[in-house]
PDB file of C-alpha atoms in Angstrom:
ATOM      1  CA  MET A  18      -0.320  -0.858  -0.234  1.00 58.00           C
ATOM      2  CA  SER A  19       1.501   3.725  -0.570  1.00 74.00           C
ATOM      3  CA  MET A  20       2.640   5.713   2.019  1.00 86.00           C
ATOM      4  CA  ILE A  21       1.755   9.117   0.384  1.00 90.00           C
ATOM      5  CA  LEU A  22      -1.336   9.321  -0.756  1.00 91.00           C
ATOM      6  CA  PHE A  23      -1.673  13.267  -1.964  1.00 93.00           C
ATOM      7  CA  ALA A  24       0.199  16.158  -2.802  1.00 93.00           C
ATOM      8  CA  CYS A  25      -0.094  19.642  -3.526  1.00 94.00           C
ATOM      9  CA  VAL A  26       1.962  22.443  -3.897  1.00 95.00           C
ATOM     10  CA  VAL A  27       0.002  25.581  -2.658  1.00 95.00           C
ATOM     11  CA  ARG A  28       1.144  29.568  -1.537  1.00 94.00           C
ATOM     12  CA  VAL A  29       1.291  30.054   1.284  1.00 92.00           C
ATOM     13  CA  ARG A  30      -0.167  33.705   1.487  1.00 90.00           C
ATOM     14  CA  ASP A  31      -3.304  32.415   0.660  1.00 90.00           C
ATOM     15  CA  GLY A  32      -3.533  29.093   0.302  1.00 91.00           C
ATOM     16  CA  LEU A  33      -4.336  29.255  -3.822  1.00 92.00           C
ATOM     17  CA  PRO A  34      -3.366  25.407  -4.930  1.00 93.00           C
ATOM     18  CA  LEU A  35      -0.750  25.630  -7.012  1.00 94.00           C
ATOM     19  CA  SER A  36      -0.274  22.498  -8.470  1.00 93.00           C
ATOM     20  CA  ALA A  37      -1.774  19.197  -7.240  1.00 92.00           C
ATOM     21  CA  SER A  38      -1.433  15.339  -7.887  1.00 90.00           C
ATOM     22  CA  THR A  39      -4.285  13.137  -9.185  1.00 82.00           C
ATOM     23  CA  ASP A  40      -5.111  10.391  -6.185  1.00 73.00           C
ATOM     24  CA  PHE A  41      -7.865   7.559  -7.082  1.00 73.00           C
ATOM     25  CA  TYR A  42      -8.732   7.317  -3.080  1.00 76.00           C
ATOM     26  CA  HIS A  43     -12.334   8.259  -2.336  1.00 76.00           C
ATOM     27  CA  SER A  44     -13.366   6.576   1.047  1.00 83.00           C
ATOM     28  CA  GLN A  45     -15.838   8.956   3.006  1.00 86.00           C
ATOM     29  CA  ASP A  46     -12.417   9.991   5.642  1.00 86.00           C
ATOM     30  CA  PHE A  47     -10.433  10.272   2.741  1.00 87.00           C
ATOM     31  CA  LEU A  48     -12.206  13.091   1.763  1.00 88.00           C
ATOM     32  CA  GLU A  49     -12.763  14.550   4.495  1.00 88.00           C
ATOM     33  CA  CYS A  50      -8.733  14.407   5.093  1.00 89.00           C
ATOM     34  CA  ARG A  51      -8.530  16.310   2.464  1.00 89.00           C
ATOM     35  CA  ARG A  52     -11.240  19.103   3.027  1.00 90.00           C
ATOM     36  CA  ARG A  53      -9.177  19.460   6.248  1.00 90.00           C
ATOM     37  CA  LEU A  54      -6.256  19.803   4.495  1.00 91.00           C
ATOM     38  CA  LYS A  55      -7.306  22.665   2.242  1.00 91.00           C
ATOM     39  CA  THR A  56      -9.122  24.722   5.528  1.00 90.00           C
ATOM     40  CA  LEU A  57      -5.235  24.047   6.736  1.00 91.00           C
ATOM     41  CA  ALA A  58      -3.632  25.647   3.355  1.00 91.00           C
ATOM     42  CA  LEU A  59      -5.722  28.577   4.775  1.00 90.00           C
ATOM     43  CA  ARG A  60      -4.144  29.298   7.764  1.00 89.00           C
ATOM     44  CA  LEU A  61      -0.573  27.978   6.514  1.00 89.00           C
ATOM     45  CA  ALA A  62       1.200  31.229   7.243  1.00 88.00           C
ATOM     46  CA  GLN A  63       0.479  30.633  11.393  1.00 87.00           C
ATOM     47  CA  TYR A  64       2.409  28.239  11.506  1.00 87.00           C
ATOM     48  CA  PRO A  65       6.832  27.245  11.390  1.00 83.00           C
ATOM     49  CA  GLY A  66       7.527  25.642   8.095  1.00 87.00           C
ATOM     50  CA  ARG A  67       7.147  22.169   9.186  1.00 90.00           C
ATOM     51  CA  GLY A  68       4.197  20.950  10.595  1.00 91.00           C
ATOM     52  CA  SER A  69       1.796  17.393  11.270  1.00 91.00           C
ATOM     53  CA  ALA A  70      -1.686  17.001  11.678  1.00 89.00           C
ATOM     54  CA  GLU A  71      -2.093  13.887  12.813  1.00 84.00           C
ATOM     55  CA  GLY A  72      -5.554  11.576  12.505  1.00 79.00           C
ATOM     56  CA  LEU A  73      -6.620   8.693  12.825  1.00 79.00           C
ATOM     57  CA  ASP A  74      -6.270   6.430   9.970  1.00 83.00           C
ATOM     58  CA  PHE A  75      -4.265   9.680   7.939  1.00 88.00           C
ATOM     59  CA  SER A  76      -1.868  12.500   8.253  1.00 90.00           C
ATOM     60  CA  ILE A  77      -1.419  15.742   7.133  1.00 93.00           C
ATOM     61  CA  HIS A  78       2.282  17.247   6.394  1.00 93.00           C
ATOM     62  CA  PHE A  79       3.412  20.590   4.975  1.00 94.00           C
ATOM     63  CA  SER A  80       6.833  22.009   5.375  1.00 92.00           C
ATOM     64  CA  SER A  81       6.866  25.062   3.922  1.00 91.00           C
ATOM     65  CA  SER A  82       9.322  27.887   2.275  1.00 88.00           C
ATOM     66  CA  ARG A  83       8.973  31.895   1.119  1.00 86.00           C
ATOM     67  CA  ASP A  84       5.674  31.836  -0.404  1.00 90.00           C
ATOM     68  CA  VAL A  85       5.675  27.880  -1.766  1.00 94.00           C
ATOM     69  CA  ALA A  86       4.234  24.895   1.314  1.00 94.00           C
ATOM     70  CA  CYS A  87       4.281  21.210   0.549  1.00 95.00           C
ATOM     71  CA  MET A  88       1.539  19.071   1.324  1.00 94.00           C
ATOM     72  CA  ALA A  89       0.796  15.765   1.737  1.00 93.00           C
ATOM     73  CA  ILE A  90      -1.943  13.222   3.228  1.00 92.00           C
ATOM     74  CA  CYS A  91      -0.095  10.177   4.410  1.00 92.00           C
ATOM     75  CA  SER A  92      -1.124   7.077   5.261  1.00 90.00           C
ATOM     76  CA  ARG A  93      -1.310   6.273   9.569  1.00 86.00           C
ATOM     77  CA  GLN A  94       2.030   3.393   8.783  1.00 87.00           C
ATOM     78  CA  CYS A  95       4.786   6.609   6.737  1.00 88.00           C
ATOM     79  CA  PRO A  96       7.407   7.826   9.273  1.00 88.00           C
ATOM     80  CA  ALA A  97       7.372  11.892   9.382  1.00 89.00           C
ATOM     81  CA  ALA A  98      11.483  12.023   8.455  1.00 89.00           C
ATOM     82  CA  MET A  99       9.829  10.249   4.969  1.00 90.00           C
ATOM     83  CA  ALA A 100       7.061  12.603   4.499  1.00 91.00           C
ATOM     84  CA  PHE A 101       9.365  15.753   5.432  1.00 92.00           C
ATOM     85  CA  CYS A 102      12.610  14.677   2.783  1.00 91.00           C
ATOM     86  CA  PHE A 103       9.119  14.160  -0.464  1.00 92.00           C
ATOM     87  CA  LEU A 104       7.908  16.913   0.003  1.00 93.00           C
ATOM     88  CA  GLU A 105      10.782  18.730   0.473  1.00 92.00           C
ATOM     89  CA  THR A 106      11.678  16.774  -2.830  1.00 92.00           C
ATOM     90  CA  LEU A 107       8.845  18.854  -4.257  1.00 94.00           C
ATOM     91  CA  TRP A 108      10.032  22.342  -3.381  1.00 94.00           C
ATOM     92  CA  TRP A 109      12.922  22.404  -4.368  1.00 93.00           C
ATOM     93  CA  GLU A 110      11.541  20.564  -7.475  1.00 93.00           C
ATOM     94  CA  PHE A 111       8.413  23.481  -7.446  1.00 94.00           C
ATOM     95  CA  THR A 112      10.850  26.279  -7.050  1.00 92.00           C
ATOM     96  CA  ALA A 113      13.835  25.814  -9.375  1.00 92.00           C
ATOM     97  CA  SER A 114      10.504  25.517 -12.225  1.00 92.00           C
ATOM     98  CA  TYR A 115       9.259  28.653 -11.406  1.00 92.00           C
ATOM     99  CA  ASP A 116       9.760  31.586  -9.963  1.00 89.00           C
ATOM    100  CA  THR A 117       8.478  34.295  -7.380  1.00 88.00           C
ATOM    101  CA  THR A 118       7.361  36.030  -9.825  1.00 89.00           C
ATOM    102  CA  CYS A 119       5.622  34.196 -11.598  1.00 90.00           C
ATOM    103  CA  ILE A 120       4.369  31.771  -8.087  1.00 91.00           C
ATOM    104  CA  GLY A 121       3.506  35.502  -7.411  1.00 89.00           C
ATOM    105  CA  LEU A 122       1.208  36.390 -10.125  1.00 90.00           C
ATOM    106  CA  ALA A 123      -1.108  33.120  -9.903  1.00 89.00           C
ATOM    107  CA  SER A 124      -4.896  34.171  -9.711  1.00 88.00           C
ATOM    108  CA  ARG A 125      -6.631  30.926 -10.257  1.00 90.00           C
ATOM    109  CA  PRO A 126      -6.624  27.643  -8.948  1.00 90.00           C
ATOM    110  CA  TYR A 127      -3.932  24.755 -10.825  1.00 91.00           C
ATOM    111  CA  ALA A 128      -2.628  27.726 -12.260  1.00 91.00           C
ATOM    112  CA  PHE A 129       0.888  24.892 -12.513  1.00 93.00           C
ATOM    113  CA  LEU A 130      -1.196  22.292 -14.011  1.00 90.00           C
ATOM    114  CA  GLU A 131       2.123  20.914 -15.942  1.00 92.00           C
ATOM    115  CA  PHE A 132       3.954  20.029 -12.808  1.00 94.00           C
ATOM    116  CA  ASP A 133       1.463  17.499 -11.593  1.00 92.00           C
ATOM    117  CA  SER A 134       3.150  14.711 -13.761  1.00 92.00           C
ATOM    118  CA  VAL A 135       6.057  16.300 -11.681  1.00 93.00           C
ATOM    119  CA  ILE A 136       4.372  15.783  -8.684  1.00 93.00           C
ATOM    120  CA  GLN A 137       3.217  11.778  -9.483  1.00 92.00           C
ATOM    121  CA  LYS A 138       6.951  10.899 -10.176  1.00 92.00           C
ATOM    122  CA  VAL A 139       8.657  11.910  -6.776  1.00 91.00           C
ATOM    123  CA  LYS A 140       4.995  10.920  -5.668  1.00 91.00           C
ATOM    124  CA  TRP A 141       6.220   7.343  -6.925  1.00 90.00           C
ATOM    125  CA  HIS A 142       9.688   7.303  -5.943  1.00 88.00           C
ATOM    126  CA  PHE A 143       8.379   7.520  -2.844  1.00 88.00           C
ATOM    127  CA  ASN A 144       6.050   4.830  -2.600  1.00 85.00           C
ATOM    128  CA  TYR A 145       7.890   2.428  -4.161  1.00 84.00           C
ATOM    129  CA  VAL A 146      11.720   3.097  -4.829  1.00 78.00           C
ATOM    130  CA  ASN A 147      14.484   2.515  -2.109  1.00 68.00           C
ATOM    131  CA  SER A 148      18.120   3.644  -2.733  1.00 59.00           C
ATOM    132  CA  THR A 149      21.171   4.752  -1.134  1.00 61.00           C
ATOM    133  CA  GLN A 150      20.311   7.832  -2.395  1.00 63.00           C
ATOM    134  CA  MET A 151      17.204   8.262  -0.361  1.00 73.00           C
ATOM    135  CA  GLU A 152      18.573   6.891   2.848  1.00 76.00           C
ATOM    136  CA  SER A 153      21.250   9.460   3.074  1.00 74.00           C
ATOM    137  CA  SER A 154      18.801  12.384   2.485  1.00 76.00           C
ATOM    138  CA  LEU A 155      16.086  10.251   5.206  1.00 82.00           C
ATOM    139  CA  GLU A 156      19.286  10.183   7.968  1.00 83.00           C
ATOM    140  CA  LYS A 157      19.170  14.162   7.376  1.00 84.00           C
ATOM    141  CA  ILE A 158      15.606  14.884   7.396  1.00 85.00           C
ATOM    142  CA  GLN A 159      15.880  13.137  11.040  1.00 85.00           C
ATOM    143  CA  GLU A 160      19.165  15.127  12.468  1.00 86.00           C
ATOM    144  CA  GLU A 161      16.597  18.419  11.632  1.00 85.00           C
ATOM    145  CA  LEU A 162      13.865  16.630  13.128  1.00 86.00           C
ATOM    146  CA  LYS A 163      15.256  16.066  16.616  1.00 84.00           C
ATOM    147  CA  PHE A 164      16.819  19.844  16.664  1.00 83.00           C
ATOM    148  CA  GLN A 165      13.758  20.973  15.097  1.00 83.00           C
ATOM    149  CA  PRO A 166      10.442  19.350  15.411  1.00 85.00           C
ATOM    150  CA  PRO A 167       7.499  19.639  13.533  1.00 87.00           C
ATOM    151  CA  VAL A 168       4.437  21.661  14.973  1.00 88.00           C
ATOM    152  CA  VAL A 169       1.954  18.629  15.807  1.00 87.00           C
ATOM    153  CA  LEU A 170      -1.462  19.779  14.948  1.00 84.00           C
ATOM    154  CA  THR A 171      -4.240  17.627  15.637  1.00 73.00           C
ATOM    155  CA  LEU A 172      -7.176  16.993  12.533  1.00 67.00           C
ATOM    156  CA  GLU A 173      -9.480  19.023  14.221  1.00 66.00           C
ATOM    157  CA  ASP A 174      -6.913  21.518  14.896  1.00 63.00           C
ATOM    158  CA  THR A 175      -7.291  22.531  11.464  1.00 62.00           C
ATOM    159  CA  ASP A 176     -11.176  23.014  11.141  1.00 60.00           C
ATOM    160  CA  VAL A 177     -13.523  25.925  12.320  1.00 47.00           C
ATOM    161  CA  ALA A 178     -14.625  25.022  15.131  1.00 38.00           C
ATOM    162  CA  ASN A 179     -18.323  26.271  16.585  1.00 36.00           C
ATOM    163  CA  GLY A 180     -17.417  29.295  14.749  1.00 42.00           C
ATOM    164  CA  VAL A 181     -14.335  30.067  16.114  1.00 41.00           C
ATOM    165  CA  MET A 182     -10.323  29.427  14.301  1.00 45.00           C
ATOM    166  CA  ASN A 183      -7.844  30.095  16.025  1.00 44.00           C
ATOM    167  CA  GLY A 184      -9.470  32.089  18.755  1.00 46.00           C
ATOM    168  CA  HIS A 185     -10.725  34.245  16.507  1.00 46.00           C
ATOM    169  CA  PRO A 186     -14.755  34.701  16.703  1.00 46.00           C
ATOM    170  CA  GLN A 187     -15.173  33.829  12.584  1.00 45.00           C
ATOM    171  CA  MET A 188     -16.966  36.679  11.072  1.00 46.00           C
ATOM    172  CA  HIS A 189     -20.581  37.450   9.413  1.00 41.00           C
ATOM    173  CA  LEU A 190     -20.823  38.479   6.395  1.00 40.00           C
ATOM    174  CA  GLU A 191     -23.449  40.437   5.353  1.00 41.00           C
ATOM    175  CA  PRO A 192     -24.679  39.523   1.575  1.00 42.00           C
ATOM    176  CA  ALA A 193     -23.512  41.212  -0.749  1.00 41.00           C
ATOM    177  CA  PRO A 194     -25.358  43.597  -2.809  1.00 46.00           C
ATOM    178  CA  ASN A 195     -27.382  43.034  -5.735  1.00 46.00           C
ATOM    179  CA  PHE A 196     -27.466  44.928  -8.125  1.00 53.00           C
ATOM    180  CA  ARG A 197     -28.716  43.769 -11.005  1.00 60.00           C
ATOM    181  CA  MET A 198     -31.815  45.733 -12.631  1.00 60.00           C
ATOM    182  CA  GLU A 199     -35.281  46.074 -13.375  1.00 66.00           C
ATOM    183  CA  PRO A 200     -35.830  44.903 -17.008  1.00 71.00           C
ATOM    184  CA  VAL A 201     -35.430  47.186 -19.659  1.00 70.00           C
ATOM    185  CA  THR A 202     -38.959  48.389 -20.851  1.00 77.00           C
ATOM    186  CA  ALA A 203     -40.067  48.844 -24.008  1.00 79.00           C
ATOM    187  CA  LEU A 204     -40.239  53.206 -23.451  1.00 78.00           C
ATOM    188  CA  GLY A 205     -36.391  52.622 -21.912  1.00 72.00           C
ATOM    189  CA  ILE A 206     -35.203  50.723 -25.388  1.00 80.00           C
ATOM    190  CA  LEU A 207     -37.321  54.555 -26.240  1.00 80.00           C
ATOM    191  CA  SER A 208     -34.978  56.525 -25.356  1.00 74.00           C
ATOM    192  CA  LEU A 209     -32.467  54.058 -26.221  1.00 72.00           C
ATOM    193  CA  ILE A 210     -33.288  54.774 -29.159  1.00 81.00           C
ATOM    194  CA  LEU A 211     -33.215  58.209 -29.203  1.00 77.00           C
ATOM    195  CA  ASN A 212     -30.366  58.660 -26.937  1.00 71.00           C
ATOM    196  CA  ILE A 213     -28.462  56.548 -29.496  1.00 75.00           C
ATOM    197  CA  MET A 214     -29.983  59.249 -32.759  1.00 73.00           C
ATOM    198  CA  CYS A 215     -28.250  62.358 -30.353  1.00 71.00           C
ATOM    199  CA  ALA A 216     -25.044  60.998 -30.160  1.00 68.00           C
ATOM    200  CA  ALA A 217     -24.784  59.935 -34.114  1.00 68.00           C
ATOM    201  CA  LEU A 218     -26.209  63.513 -34.482  1.00 63.00           C
ATOM    202  CA  ASN A 219     -23.253  65.252 -32.505  1.00 61.00           C
ATOM    203  CA  LEU A 220     -20.078  62.373 -33.906  1.00 55.00           C
ATOM    204  CA  ILE A 221     -18.292  65.621 -34.558  1.00 48.00           C
ATOM    205  CA  ARG A 222     -19.526  67.475 -30.956  1.00 52.00           C
ATOM    206  CA  GLY A 223     -17.184  65.063 -28.644  1.00 51.00           C
ATOM    207  CA  ILE A 224     -19.341  66.462 -25.869  1.00 51.00           C
ATOM    208  CA  HIS A 225     -22.234  65.655 -26.112  1.00 56.00           C
ATOM    209  CA  LEU A 226     -21.954  62.172 -27.570  1.00 59.00           C
ATOM    210  CA  ALA A 227     -19.892  61.649 -24.438  1.00 64.00           C
ATOM    211  CA  GLU A 228     -23.412  62.767 -22.906  1.00 63.00           C
ATOM    212  CA  HIS A 229     -26.075  60.944 -24.385  1.00 63.00           C
ATOM    213  CA  SER A 230     -23.420  57.726 -24.498  1.00 69.00           C
ATOM    214  CA  LEU A 231     -23.701  57.533 -20.085  1.00 69.00           C
ATOM    215  CA  GLN A 232     -26.981  58.083 -20.141  1.00 66.00           C
ATOM    216  CA  CYS A 233     -27.428  54.867 -21.875  1.00 73.00           C
ATOM    217  CA  TYR A 234     -24.666  53.733 -19.967  1.00 71.00           C
ATOM    218  CA  LEU A 235     -26.676  55.147 -16.298  1.00 69.00           C
ATOM    219  CA  TYR A 236     -29.493  53.501 -18.142  1.00 68.00           C
ATOM    220  CA  LEU A 237     -28.781  50.350 -18.377  1.00 71.00           C
ATOM    221  CA  PHE A 238     -25.744  49.979 -15.604  1.00 70.00           C
ATOM    222  CA  TYR A 239     -26.025  50.822 -12.149  1.00 64.00           C
ATOM    223  CA  SER A 240     -23.826  53.255 -10.882  1.00 66.00           C
ATOM    224  CA  PRO A 241     -23.964  55.240  -7.273  1.00 68.00           C
ATOM    225  CA  ALA A 242     -25.280  57.660  -6.735  1.00 71.00           C
ATOM    226  CA  ARG A 243     -27.226  57.762  -9.753  1.00 70.00           C
ATOM    227  CA  THR A 244     -29.371  60.742  -9.251  1.00 80.00           C
ATOM    228  CA  MET A 245     -26.791  63.694  -8.921  1.00 80.00           C
ATOM    229  CA  LYS A 246     -25.006  62.329 -11.877  1.00 78.00           C
ATOM    230  CA  VAL A 247     -28.538  62.239 -14.277  1.00 76.00           C
ATOM    231  CA  VAL A 248     -29.236  65.835 -13.490  1.00 81.00           C
ATOM    232  CA  LEU A 249     -25.631  67.001 -13.421  1.00 81.00           C
ATOM    233  CA  MET A 250     -26.186  65.347 -16.989  1.00 74.00           C
ATOM    234  CA  LEU A 251     -29.888  66.474 -17.883  1.00 76.00           C
ATOM    235  CA  LEU A 252     -28.098  70.232 -17.261  1.00 81.00           C
ATOM    236  CA  PHE A 253     -24.603  69.772 -19.263  1.00 74.00           C
ATOM    237  CA  ILE A 254     -27.337  69.026 -21.617  1.00 74.00           C
ATOM    238  CA  CYS A 255     -28.995  71.520 -21.498  1.00 78.00           C
ATOM    239  CA  LEU A 256     -26.079  74.496 -21.094  1.00 76.00           C
ATOM    240  CA  GLY A 257     -24.328  72.590 -23.503  1.00 71.00           C
ATOM    241  CA  ASN A 258     -27.974  73.172 -26.507  1.00 69.00           C
ATOM    242  CA  MET A 259     -27.983  76.537 -25.219  1.00 70.00           C
ATOM    243  CA  TYR A 260     -24.401  77.304 -25.764  1.00 67.00           C
ATOM    244  CA  LEU A 261     -25.281  76.117 -29.652  1.00 63.00           C
ATOM    245  CA  HIS A 262     -28.915  78.008 -29.904  1.00 62.00           C
ATOM    246  CA  GLY A 263     -27.278  80.108 -33.491  1.00 60.00           C
ATOM    247  CA  LEU A 264     -25.750  76.559 -34.711  1.00 62.00           C
ATOM    248  CA  ARG A 265     -29.147  75.157 -34.069  1.00 65.00           C
ATOM    249  CA  ASN A 266     -32.752  75.598 -34.832  1.00 71.00           C
ATOM    250  CA  LEU A 267     -35.544  75.549 -32.348  1.00 76.00           C
ATOM    251  CA  TRP A 268     -36.722  72.381 -32.568  1.00 74.00           C
ATOM    252  CA  GLN A 269     -33.298  70.875 -33.115  1.00 73.00           C
ATOM    253  CA  ILE A 270     -32.549  72.270 -29.173  1.00 73.00           C
ATOM    254  CA  LEU A 271     -36.755  70.529 -28.042  1.00 80.00           C
ATOM    255  CA  PHE A 272     -35.701  67.367 -29.281  1.00 79.00           C
ATOM    256  CA  HIS A 273     -32.438  66.767 -27.327  1.00 73.00           C
ATOM    257  CA  ILE A 274     -32.816  68.487 -24.513  1.00 77.00           C
ATOM    258  CA  GLY A 275     -36.491  66.007 -24.455  1.00 82.00           C
ATOM    259  CA  VAL A 276     -34.945  63.220 -25.568  1.00 80.00           C
ATOM    260  CA  ALA A 277     -32.820  64.214 -22.836  1.00 77.00           C
ATOM    261  CA  PHE A 278     -35.250  63.915 -20.001  1.00 83.00           C
ATOM    262  CA  LEU A 279     -37.381  61.310 -21.385  1.00 81.00           C
ATOM    263  CA  SER A 280     -33.765  59.262 -20.159  1.00 76.00           C
ATOM    264  CA  SER A 281     -33.350  61.337 -17.500  1.00 78.00           C
ATOM    265  CA  TYR A 282     -36.834  60.025 -15.952  1.00 80.00           C
ATOM    266  CA  GLN A 283     -36.101  56.194 -17.482  1.00 75.00           C
ATOM    267  CA  ILE A 284     -32.533  56.604 -15.335  1.00 76.00           C
ATOM    268  CA  LEU A 285     -34.387  57.248 -12.058  1.00 75.00           C
ATOM    269  CA  THR A 286     -37.555  55.206 -11.939  1.00 78.00           C
ATOM    270  CA  ARG A 287     -35.290  51.740 -13.287  1.00 70.00           C
ATOM    271  CA  GLN A 288     -34.907  50.277  -9.795  1.00 67.00           C
ATOM    272  CA  LEU A 289     -32.326  47.735  -8.795  1.00 63.00           C
ATOM    273  CA  GLN A 290     -34.359  44.354  -9.098  1.00 56.00           C
ATOM    274  CA  GLU A 291     -35.377  42.576  -5.679  1.00 50.00           C
ATOM    275  CA  LYS A 292     -32.687  39.820  -4.555  1.00 44.00           C
ATOM    276  CA  GLN A 293     -34.465  36.222  -4.386  1.00 44.00           C
ATOM    277  CA  SER A 294     -34.515  34.670  -1.127  1.00 40.00           C
ATOM    278  CA  ASP A 295     -34.135  31.665  -2.762  1.00 39.00           C
ATOM    279  CA  CYS A 296     -30.948  30.923  -4.782  1.00 37.00           C
ATOM    280  CA  GLY A 297     -31.699  26.864  -4.968  1.00 36.00           C
ATOM    281  CA  VAL A 298     -28.050  26.183  -2.961  1.00 32.00           C
TER     282      VAL A 298
END
């Protein structure tokens, strides 16, 4: 039976998984251990460079340096020295393949998917190959563990218990505001079309083009301080048309101001859509 069952590389500052091995274990205990490993990964910055979380059937071992940590789920029969030797080898392989800048800029989980095959290879080597080189590495790690023993946790320590994490009360998060607008009405579509017409008529006048374009945006999308923006925009359109009095006849000016008032009314009357209480999650 394999000693090392699962391994992954994570970023220490936020626990972002960078790469992981493929596991073929689907028992409830193993899946629970995987879940607790993810929780522990989020808190690695709180612990020293090496640590172990002991469970009934499985153990979690981690080894971190700078902004990269390697973690593994091992059977209880796996010696700690072997687990940390594996993690140190994995750490050297990863940091030799990717520089600090590349690691720091990673923005999505498992961004270094191609490294999975390296994890599988190193894991297989430690599970099934006994060599003189490995024995010397194990002796070195054993000496280091004598002088600097890893922090020892239980799997329960890695989880959030009764809403408390490491002595800090769990924060109660308010639901995020929903900025979905009500459906566009027929009159709203008309005001959009008229705004586009006005913008087209003002292609050579950049300010008026921007004004009508902004009115379209304010109608379609939610924006903070919407009322103030609408009033200011309406004022600018009216002043702009007064300034162009000598270049436009009265009907053209009334048309532009009328469209501006219609659009302003549509913007102010279009409200946010209520968020559904049951999201089906």
